[in-house]
mmCIF file of C-alpha atoms and ligand atoms in Angstrom:
data_model
loop_
_atom_site.group_PDB
_atom_site.id
_atom_site.type_symbol
_atom_site.label_atom_id
_atom_site.label_comp_id
_atom_site.label_asym_id
_atom_site.label_seq_id
_atom_site.Cartn_x
_atom_site.Cartn_y
_atom_site.Cartn_z
ATOM 1 C CA MET A 281 -50.225 62.826 49.741
ATOM 2 C CA ASN A 282 -46.880 61.577 48.350
ATOM 3 C CA ASP A 283 -44.836 64.138 46.821
ATOM 4 C CA ILE A 284 -43.965 63.068 43.157
ATOM 5 C CA SER A 285 -42.890 66.359 41.531
ATOM 6 C CA ASN A 286 -40.248 64.788 40.517
ATOM 7 C CA ILE A 287 -39.922 61.404 39.142
ATOM 8 C CA GLY A 288 -36.918 59.290 38.441
ATOM 9 C CA ILE A 289 -36.767 56.838 35.899
ATOM 10 C CA LEU A 290 -34.484 53.492 34.977
ATOM 11 C CA THR A 291 -33.945 50.386 33.354
ATOM 12 C CA SER A 292 -32.700 47.697 34.957
ATOM 13 C CA GLY A 293 -31.375 44.185 34.799
ATOM 14 C CA GLY A 294 -31.411 42.392 31.038
ATOM 15 C CA ASP A 295 -33.365 44.695 28.422
ATOM 16 C CA SER A 296 -36.282 43.824 26.804
ATOM 17 C CA PRO A 297 -37.648 44.917 23.694
ATOM 18 C CA GLY A 298 -40.294 47.895 24.142
ATOM 19 C CA MET A 299 -37.820 48.998 27.438
ATOM 20 C CA ASN A 300 -37.984 51.947 25.272
ATOM 21 C CA ALA A 301 -41.590 52.250 24.486
ATOM 22 C CA ALA A 302 -42.534 52.663 28.474
ATOM 23 C CA ILE A 303 -39.671 55.393 28.690
ATOM 24 C CA ARG A 304 -41.556 57.152 26.577
ATOM 25 C CA ALA A 305 -44.973 56.410 28.065
ATOM 26 C CA VAL A 306 -43.791 57.226 31.389
ATOM 27 C CA VAL A 307 -41.939 60.715 30.272
ATOM 28 C CA ARG A 308 -44.882 62.305 27.984
ATOM 29 C CA THR A 309 -47.313 61.295 30.849
ATOM 30 C CA GLY A 310 -45.155 62.469 33.519
ATOM 31 C CA ILE A 311 -44.362 65.979 31.349
ATOM 32 C CA TYR A 312 -48.423 66.477 30.651
ATOM 33 C CA HIS A 313 -49.631 66.921 34.609
ATOM 34 C CA GLY A 314 -46.222 68.605 35.142
ATOM 35 C CA ILE A 315 -43.873 66.580 35.994
ATOM 36 C CA ASP A 316 -40.425 66.887 35.973
ATOM 37 C CA ILE A 317 -38.506 63.300 34.662
ATOM 38 C CA TYR A 318 -35.238 62.062 35.589
ATOM 39 C CA GLY A 319 -33.449 59.750 33.793
ATOM 40 C CA VAL A 320 -30.944 57.482 35.253
ATOM 41 C CA ARG A 321 -28.486 55.428 33.634
ATOM 42 C CA HIS A 322 -27.910 52.243 34.143
ATOM 43 C CA GLY A 323 -29.647 50.870 36.090
ATOM 44 C CA TYR A 324 -29.191 50.787 40.027
ATOM 45 C CA GLN A 325 -25.606 51.850 39.336
ATOM 46 C CA GLY A 326 -26.507 55.016 38.023
ATOM 47 C CA MET A 327 -28.352 55.685 41.035
ATOM 48 C CA ILE A 328 -25.253 55.103 43.067
ATOM 49 C CA ASP A 329 -22.933 56.855 40.211
ATOM 50 C CA GLY A 330 -25.795 60.059 40.085
ATOM 51 C CA ASP A 331 -25.391 59.896 36.706
ATOM 52 C CA ILE A 332 -29.386 61.794 36.410
ATOM 53 C CA PHE A 333 -30.709 64.120 33.919
ATOM 54 C CA LYS A 334 -33.238 66.117 33.437
ATOM 55 C CA MET A 335 -35.640 64.338 30.618
ATOM 56 C CA GLN A 336 -37.775 66.631 27.705
ATOM 57 C CA THR A 337 -40.469 65.406 25.727
ATOM 58 C CA THR A 338 -38.221 65.567 22.919
ATOM 59 C CA ASP A 339 -35.856 62.786 24.821
ATOM 60 C CA VAL A 340 -38.306 60.311 24.159
ATOM 61 C CA SER A 341 -38.890 61.050 20.102
ATOM 62 C CA ASN A 342 -38.690 58.407 17.242
ATOM 63 C CA ILE A 343 -38.032 55.577 20.342
ATOM 64 C CA ILE A 344 -41.398 53.536 20.449
ATOM 65 C CA GLN A 345 -39.922 51.225 17.521
ATOM 66 C CA ARG A 346 -36.287 50.805 18.697
ATOM 67 C CA GLY A 347 -34.836 48.173 21.153
ATOM 68 C CA GLY A 348 -32.417 48.205 24.152
ATOM 69 C CA THR A 349 -33.369 50.794 26.136
ATOM 70 C CA ILE A 350 -31.884 54.548 25.752
ATOM 71 C CA LEU A 351 -31.275 54.561 29.076
ATOM 72 C CA LYS A 352 -28.495 51.804 30.033
ATOM 73 C CA THR A 353 -29.428 49.174 32.244
ATOM 74 C CA ALA A 354 -26.752 46.653 34.307
ATOM 75 C CA ARG A 355 -26.490 44.551 37.096
ATOM 76 C CA SER A 356 -25.323 46.469 40.034
ATOM 77 C CA LYS A 357 -23.509 44.456 42.633
ATOM 78 C CA GLU A 358 -22.873 47.376 44.346
ATOM 79 C CA PHE A 359 -26.369 47.808 44.719
ATOM 80 C CA MET A 360 -26.375 44.728 46.486
ATOM 81 C CA THR A 361 -25.088 46.010 49.502
ATOM 82 C CA ALA A 362 -26.095 48.854 51.983
ATOM 83 C CA GLU A 363 -23.405 51.265 51.600
ATOM 84 C CA GLY A 364 -24.176 51.150 47.792
ATOM 85 C CA MET A 365 -27.995 51.397 48.677
ATOM 86 C CA GLU A 366 -27.052 54.213 50.848
ATOM 87 C CA LYS A 367 -25.000 55.925 48.268
ATOM 88 C CA ALA A 368 -27.720 55.422 46.282
ATOM 89 C CA TYR A 369 -30.228 57.662 48.491
ATOM 90 C CA LYS A 370 -27.867 60.293 49.265
ATOM 91 C CA GLU A 371 -27.678 60.971 45.363
ATOM 92 C CA LEU A 372 -32.067 60.873 44.903
ATOM 93 C CA GLN A 373 -31.707 62.986 47.379
ATOM 94 C CA LYS A 374 -29.564 65.492 45.673
ATOM 95 C CA HIS A 375 -31.093 65.424 42.041
ATOM 96 C CA ASN A 376 -34.575 66.007 44.769
ATOM 97 C CA ILE A 377 -36.071 62.983 43.278
ATOM 98 C CA THR A 378 -38.884 62.041 45.427
ATOM 99 C CA ALA A 379 -40.462 59.641 43.541
ATOM 100 C CA LEU A 380 -39.189 56.474 41.619
ATOM 101 C CA VAL A 381 -40.459 54.638 38.011
ATOM 102 C CA LEU A 382 -38.163 50.686 37.854
ATOM 103 C CA ILE A 383 -38.843 49.166 34.394
ATOM 104 C CA GLY A 384 -37.362 45.800 34.921
ATOM 105 C CA GLY A 385 -37.549 41.908 35.657
ATOM 106 C CA ASP A 386 -36.627 39.752 39.203
ATOM 107 C CA GLY A 387 -33.782 41.235 39.928
ATOM 108 C CA THR A 388 -34.723 44.371 39.678
ATOM 109 C CA PHE A 389 -37.959 44.269 41.812
ATOM 110 C CA ARG A 390 -36.012 42.080 44.686
ATOM 111 C CA GLY A 391 -33.348 44.703 44.489
ATOM 112 C CA ALA A 392 -36.381 47.229 45.000
ATOM 113 C CA VAL A 393 -37.629 45.548 48.099
ATOM 114 C CA ASP A 394 -34.017 45.472 49.532
ATOM 115 C CA PHE A 395 -34.106 49.277 49.250
ATOM 116 C CA PHE A 396 -37.354 50.287 50.298
ATOM 117 C CA GLU A 397 -36.804 47.839 52.990
ATOM 118 C CA ARG A 398 -34.068 50.986 54.538
ATOM 119 C CA TYR A 399 -35.811 54.244 52.804
ATOM 120 C CA THR A 400 -38.721 55.058 51.742
ATOM 121 C CA ILE A 401 -39.554 56.918 48.700
ATOM 122 C CA PRO A 402 -42.629 56.476 46.645
ATOM 123 C CA ALA A 403 -42.491 54.072 43.294
ATOM 124 C CA VAL A 404 -44.110 51.867 41.079
ATOM 125 C CA GLY A 405 -42.739 49.043 38.370
ATOM 126 C CA ILE A 406 -43.020 48.175 35.421
ATOM 127 C CA PRO A 407 -42.247 44.431 34.468
ATOM 128 C CA GLY A 408 -39.662 44.332 31.500
ATOM 129 C CA THR A 409 -38.248 41.185 31.161
ATOM 130 C CA ILE A 410 -37.883 38.857 28.012
ATOM 131 C CA ASP A 411 -38.386 35.965 30.539
ATOM 132 C CA LYS A 412 -41.866 36.388 31.342
ATOM 133 C CA ASP A 413 -40.657 35.032 35.536
ATOM 134 C CA LEU A 414 -42.848 37.230 37.642
ATOM 135 C CA SER A 415 -46.330 37.540 39.121
ATOM 136 C CA GLY A 416 -49.008 39.952 38.507
ATOM 137 C CA THR A 417 -48.547 39.975 35.321
ATOM 138 C CA ASP A 418 -49.688 37.809 31.974
ATOM 139 C CA PHE A 419 -47.308 38.978 30.380
ATOM 140 C CA THR A 420 -44.041 41.321 30.591
ATOM 141 C CA ILE A 421 -42.266 43.637 28.022
ATOM 142 C CA GLY A 422 -40.299 41.960 25.331
ATOM 143 C CA PHE A 423 -41.655 38.446 25.770
ATOM 144 C CA ASP A 424 -44.175 38.633 22.788
ATOM 145 C CA THR A 425 -40.786 39.945 20.712
ATOM 146 C CA ALA A 426 -38.353 37.428 22.352
ATOM 147 C CA VAL A 427 -40.462 34.820 20.878
ATOM 148 C CA ASN A 428 -40.933 35.660 17.587
ATOM 149 C CA THR A 429 -37.626 36.323 17.233
ATOM 150 C CA ALA A 430 -36.923 32.865 18.216
ATOM 151 C CA MET A 431 -40.386 31.843 16.326
ATOM 152 C CA GLU A 432 -38.359 33.221 13.047
ATOM 153 C CA ALA A 433 -35.456 31.517 13.697
ATOM 154 C CA ILE A 434 -36.272 27.991 14.467
ATOM 155 C CA ASP A 435 -38.166 28.349 11.324
ATOM 156 C CA LYS A 436 -35.163 29.025 9.468
ATOM 157 C CA ILE A 437 -33.529 26.033 11.232
ATOM 158 C CA ARG A 438 -36.167 23.696 10.592
ATOM 159 C CA ASP A 439 -35.842 24.315 6.884
ATOM 160 C CA THR A 440 -31.770 23.180 7.040
ATOM 161 C CA ALA A 441 -33.145 20.294 9.577
ATOM 162 C CA GLU A 442 -35.150 18.998 6.485
ATOM 163 C CA ALA A 443 -32.896 19.875 3.341
ATOM 164 C CA HIS A 444 -30.329 17.553 5.886
ATOM 165 C CA ASP A 445 -32.744 15.350 7.227
ATOM 166 C CA ARG A 446 -30.916 16.692 11.113
ATOM 167 C CA LEU A 447 -32.045 16.347 14.612
ATOM 168 C CA PHE A 448 -31.666 19.781 15.770
ATOM 169 C CA ILE A 449 -30.873 20.696 19.851
ATOM 170 C CA VAL A 450 -32.236 24.917 19.756
ATOM 171 C CA GLU A 451 -31.280 26.440 22.733
ATOM 172 C CA VAL A 452 -33.417 29.699 24.042
ATOM 173 C CA MET A 453 -33.238 32.141 26.555
ATOM 174 C CA GLY A 454 -35.355 31.788 30.062
ATOM 175 C CA ARG A 455 -33.109 31.566 32.953
ATOM 176 C CA ASP A 456 -35.804 30.557 35.433
ATOM 177 C CA ALA A 457 -38.625 30.701 33.090
ATOM 178 C CA GLY A 458 -39.079 28.055 30.279
ATOM 179 C CA TYR A 459 -42.410 30.863 28.981
ATOM 180 C CA ILE A 460 -40.043 31.359 25.679
ATOM 181 C CA ALA A 461 -38.936 27.764 24.629
ATOM 182 C CA LEU A 462 -43.128 26.750 25.303
ATOM 183 C CA ASN A 463 -44.226 29.317 23.093
ATOM 184 C CA SER A 464 -41.812 29.320 20.401
ATOM 185 C CA GLY A 465 -41.456 25.640 20.507
ATOM 186 C CA ILE A 466 -44.810 25.159 20.554
ATOM 187 C CA SER A 467 -45.456 28.090 17.405
ATOM 188 C CA CYS A 468 -43.043 26.168 15.121
ATOM 189 C CA GLY A 469 -44.182 22.753 15.899
ATOM 190 C CA ALA A 470 -40.956 21.244 17.754
ATOM 191 C CA GLU A 471 -40.731 17.899 18.210
ATOM 192 C CA ASP A 472 -39.683 18.461 21.780
ATOM 193 C CA ILE A 473 -39.794 21.037 24.383
ATOM 194 C CA LEU A 474 -37.021 21.298 27.268
ATOM 195 C CA ILE A 475 -38.698 23.327 30.109
ATOM 196 C CA PRO A 476 -37.400 24.013 33.752
ATOM 197 C CA GLU A 477 -41.004 24.082 35.248
ATOM 198 C CA GLN A 478 -40.926 19.936 34.269
ATOM 199 C CA VAL A 479 -38.119 17.764 35.254
ATOM 200 C CA THR A 480 -35.836 16.083 32.261
ATOM 201 C CA ASN A 481 -36.813 12.367 31.629
ATOM 202 C CA MET A 482 -33.626 11.973 29.022
ATOM 203 C CA ASP A 483 -35.121 8.320 28.436
ATOM 204 C CA ASN A 484 -38.671 9.777 27.416
ATOM 205 C CA VAL A 485 -36.792 12.753 25.467
ATOM 206 C CA LEU A 486 -34.787 9.269 22.862
ATOM 207 C CA ASP A 487 -37.793 6.830 23.395
ATOM 208 C CA LYS A 488 -39.732 9.881 21.785
ATOM 209 C CA ILE A 489 -37.158 9.950 18.995
ATOM 210 C CA ALA A 490 -37.257 6.480 18.457
ATOM 211 C CA SER A 491 -40.722 6.830 17.858
ATOM 212 C CA ASP A 492 -40.406 9.706 15.859
ATOM 213 C CA GLU A 493 -37.484 7.559 13.389
ATOM 214 C CA ARG A 494 -40.041 4.427 12.949
ATOM 215 C CA ARG A 495 -42.380 6.178 11.248
ATOM 216 C CA LYS A 496 -39.436 7.693 9.304
ATOM 217 C CA LYS A 497 -39.936 11.207 10.083
ATOM 218 C CA THR A 498 -36.906 12.821 9.017
ATOM 219 C CA VAL A 499 -36.402 15.613 10.739
ATOM 220 C CA HIS A 500 -36.826 16.639 14.797
ATOM 221 C CA ILE A 501 -36.598 19.925 16.296
ATOM 222 C CA ILE A 502 -36.229 19.986 20.044
ATOM 223 C CA VAL A 503 -35.952 23.015 21.726
ATOM 224 C CA VAL A 504 -34.270 23.822 25.309
ATOM 225 C CA ALA A 505 -35.456 26.534 27.701
ATOM 226 C CA GLU A 506 -31.314 27.744 28.953
ATOM 227 C CA GLY A 507 -32.555 26.969 32.348
ATOM 228 C CA GLU A 508 -33.450 23.755 32.044
ATOM 229 C CA GLY A 509 -32.483 21.707 35.015
ATOM 230 C CA LEU A 510 -29.943 19.340 32.708
ATOM 231 C CA SER A 511 -26.807 21.107 32.112
ATOM 232 C CA GLY A 512 -26.923 22.432 28.674
ATOM 233 C CA GLY A 513 -27.848 21.614 24.357
ATOM 234 C CA ARG A 514 -24.715 20.419 23.709
ATOM 235 C CA ASP A 515 -25.064 17.435 26.740
ATOM 236 C CA ILE A 516 -28.195 16.140 25.791
ATOM 237 C CA GLY A 517 -26.704 16.239 22.226
ATOM 238 C CA GLU A 518 -24.454 13.848 23.648
ATOM 239 C CA SER A 519 -27.290 11.789 25.231
ATOM 240 C CA ILE A 520 -29.070 11.750 21.770
ATOM 241 C CA ARG A 521 -25.745 10.301 19.401
ATOM 242 C CA ASN A 522 -24.844 8.044 22.100
ATOM 243 C CA ARG A 523 -28.124 5.637 21.251
ATOM 244 C CA PHE A 524 -29.085 7.112 18.047
ATOM 245 C CA PRO A 525 -25.009 6.982 16.665
ATOM 246 C CA LEU A 526 -26.565 7.647 13.074
ATOM 247 C CA LEU A 527 -28.889 10.598 13.528
ATOM 248 C CA ASP A 528 -26.921 13.395 12.770
ATOM 249 C CA VAL A 529 -26.893 15.768 15.476
ATOM 250 C CA ARG A 530 -26.559 19.643 15.702
ATOM 251 C CA THR A 531 -27.219 21.917 18.271
ATOM 252 C CA CYS A 532 -27.688 26.051 18.457
ATOM 253 C CA VAL A 533 -27.750 28.214 20.955
ATOM 254 C CA LEU A 534 -29.731 31.410 20.017
ATOM 255 C CA GLY A 535 -28.184 33.470 22.629
ATOM 256 C CA HIS A 536 -28.599 37.470 22.872
ATOM 257 C CA ILE A 537 -30.556 37.944 19.457
ATOM 258 C CA GLN A 538 -33.790 37.267 21.467
ATOM 259 C CA ARG A 539 -33.283 40.695 23.780
ATOM 260 C CA GLY A 540 -32.919 42.137 20.615
ATOM 261 C CA GLY A 541 -34.487 43.674 18.010
ATOM 262 C CA SER A 542 -38.149 46.199 17.039
ATOM 263 C CA PRO A 543 -40.797 45.850 19.575
ATOM 264 C CA SER A 544 -43.318 43.539 17.896
ATOM 265 C CA TYR A 545 -47.364 45.898 18.319
ATOM 266 C CA ALA A 546 -47.925 43.755 21.172
ATOM 267 C CA ASP A 547 -44.570 45.025 23.302
ATOM 268 C CA ARG A 548 -44.805 48.198 22.165
ATOM 269 C CA VAL A 549 -48.682 48.706 23.516
ATOM 270 C CA LEU A 550 -47.937 46.707 26.561
ATOM 271 C CA ALA A 551 -44.717 49.438 27.640
ATOM 272 C CA SER A 552 -47.649 52.651 26.071
ATOM 273 C CA ARG A 553 -50.405 51.221 28.673
ATOM 274 C CA LEU A 554 -47.706 50.086 32.111
ATOM 275 C CA GLY A 555 -45.989 53.558 31.584
ATOM 276 C CA TYR A 556 -48.662 55.310 31.313
ATOM 277 C CA ALA A 557 -50.166 53.705 34.475
ATOM 278 C CA ALA A 558 -47.188 53.545 36.267
ATOM 279 C CA VAL A 559 -47.313 57.787 36.621
ATOM 280 C CA ASN A 560 -50.933 57.877 37.172
ATOM 281 C CA ALA A 561 -50.690 54.976 39.539
ATOM 282 C CA LEU A 562 -48.151 57.495 41.687
ATOM 283 C CA ARG A 563 -50.241 60.517 41.651
ATOM 284 C CA SER A 564 -52.535 58.728 42.692
ATOM 285 C CA GLY A 565 -51.262 57.743 46.215
ATOM 286 C CA VAL A 566 -50.829 54.356 44.693
ATOM 287 C CA THR A 567 -47.236 53.219 45.307
ATOM 288 C CA GLN A 568 -44.559 50.133 46.353
ATOM 289 C CA VAL A 569 -46.576 48.026 43.595
ATOM 290 C CA MET A 570 -45.581 46.766 39.729
ATOM 291 C CA ALA A 571 -48.445 47.788 37.257
ATOM 292 C CA GLY A 572 -49.427 44.638 35.121
ATOM 293 C CA ILE A 573 -51.867 43.366 32.975
ATOM 294 C CA VAL A 574 -54.322 41.155 33.272
ATOM 295 C CA ASN A 575 -57.183 40.044 31.522
ATOM 296 C CA ASP A 576 -56.837 43.261 29.925
ATOM 297 C CA LYS A 577 -57.059 45.744 32.889
ATOM 298 C CA VAL A 578 -54.260 46.659 34.792
ATOM 299 C CA VAL A 579 -53.799 45.616 37.795
ATOM 300 C CA PHE A 580 -51.055 46.286 40.765
ATOM 301 C CA THR A 581 -48.968 43.828 43.193
ATOM 302 C CA PRO A 582 -47.148 44.786 45.894
ATOM 303 C CA PHE A 583 -43.400 43.943 45.194
ATOM 304 C CA SER A 584 -42.724 41.543 47.550
ATOM 305 C CA ASN A 585 -45.452 39.053 45.822
ATOM 306 C CA VAL A 586 -43.999 40.220 41.950
ATOM 307 C CA ILE A 587 -41.010 38.125 43.282
ATOM 308 C CA LYS A 588 -42.061 35.489 45.334
ATOM 309 C CA GLY A 589 -42.365 32.589 42.262
ATOM 310 C CA VAL A 590 -44.485 33.121 38.622
ATOM 311 C CA SER A 591 -47.882 30.749 38.648
ATOM 312 C CA PRO A 592 -47.604 27.580 37.578
ATOM 313 C CA MET A 593 -47.643 26.481 33.867
ATOM 314 C CA GLU A 594 -51.197 25.548 32.459
ATOM 315 C CA PRO A 595 -50.608 21.558 32.553
ATOM 316 C CA ASP A 596 -52.340 21.485 29.314
ATOM 317 C CA MET A 597 -50.028 23.630 27.708
ATOM 318 C CA LEU A 598 -47.517 20.679 28.610
ATOM 319 C CA ASP A 599 -49.313 17.462 27.598
ATOM 320 C CA MET A 600 -50.300 19.407 24.521
ATOM 321 C CA ILE A 601 -46.818 19.742 23.654
ATOM 322 C CA ARG A 602 -46.880 15.960 23.520
ATOM 323 C CA VAL A 603 -50.327 15.108 20.979
ATOM 324 C CA LEU A 604 -49.491 17.359 19.084
ATOM 325 C CA SER A 605 -45.846 16.388 18.218
ATOM 326 C CA THR A 606 -46.774 12.687 17.262
HETATM 327 O O1 F6P B 140 -33.049 38.011 31.670
HETATM 328 C C1 F6P B 140 -33.584 38.022 30.991
HETATM 329 C C2 F6P B 140 -31.927 37.486 29.982
HETATM 330 O O2 F6P B 140 -31.911 37.445 29.092
HETATM 331 C C3 F6P B 140 -32.200 35.502 30.653
HETATM 332 O O3 F6P B 140 -32.977 34.565 29.714
HETATM 333 C C4 F6P B 140 -31.164 35.322 30.743
HETATM 334 O O4 F6P B 140 -30.384 33.853 31.301
HETATM 335 C C5 F6P B 140 -30.130 36.333 30.516
HETATM 336 O O5 F6P B 140 -31.463 37.464 31.094
HETATM 337 C C6 F6P B 140 -28.516 36.552 30.299
HETATM 338 O O6 F6P B 140 -28.016 37.716 30.976
HETATM 339 P P1 F6P B 140 -26.562 38.756 30.390
HETATM 340 O O7 F6P B 140 -26.885 39.609 28.666
HETATM 341 O O8 F6P B 140 -26.401 39.311 31.578
HETATM 342 O O9 F6P B 140 -26.314 37.264 29.641
#
């Protein structure tokens, strides 16, 4: 059986609301079972720098409701190098860390695959990203909160859009995935939703606006994912202005407000379940996998499969956007 007497825990990549709830669950489950838990600050960079401290149950008091991550996070370029990984491994040995829990998204698990090709150390991952761009889980920690944040913002934008008879292009986060755009857009009754998973045909977007105009629709909300193929909300706005010079067009980039804030109940529960499951997986010898939830059951997927690509978007959802916005 693997030695998991000292578990290191880190958060890496973009923070997401609910990461603190996951840290709390890992620390409390570990200590409950007599395991020492070591917090690594600033993700993989903290591993390289030896920014590591022993955690107590009180370190995670009063954090379940807080956004961000008490362990801080980073996107470490140094960890992508062989030298960086070697330094990180030596620091883990120095602190006698015998296992790891990694909380993060796509970049975190890519880093994990490279690291574990070189060094053997039991590890379990927890999906923490607002983008929901991982295989092996129906939801990622932070996604629900981010969609709710975007939804509330777009509702407010609709109020002012309606008052002025304006068209708004709202850009939401999602570097490679359109899940935030799709779900916030549907929940706000967006007139159009543009996502990376579907090639945008600008003529179709313009024809849709023309048909709305004919029906005297005075408000148009177009939700665009940041990673959508065209060059962002502003260029889309330009094309719209060229064809409809009388339309009053505005663009709003929601940006990092989507990453902050108190996690929703769904994210707190998801994070608690996965943190608890990650420690128990290590205890029972399950390793080099990410814990996820599929059909409300905890499942484990090897790191390399998690990053092989997200499940394709339901074609029905894409069709639904068109039908519901007519
Ligand atoms: O990975 C989550 C995410 O919020 C993406 O949606 C976005 O593209 C990226 O992080 C932004 O990263 P940063 O905070 O480094 O600007």
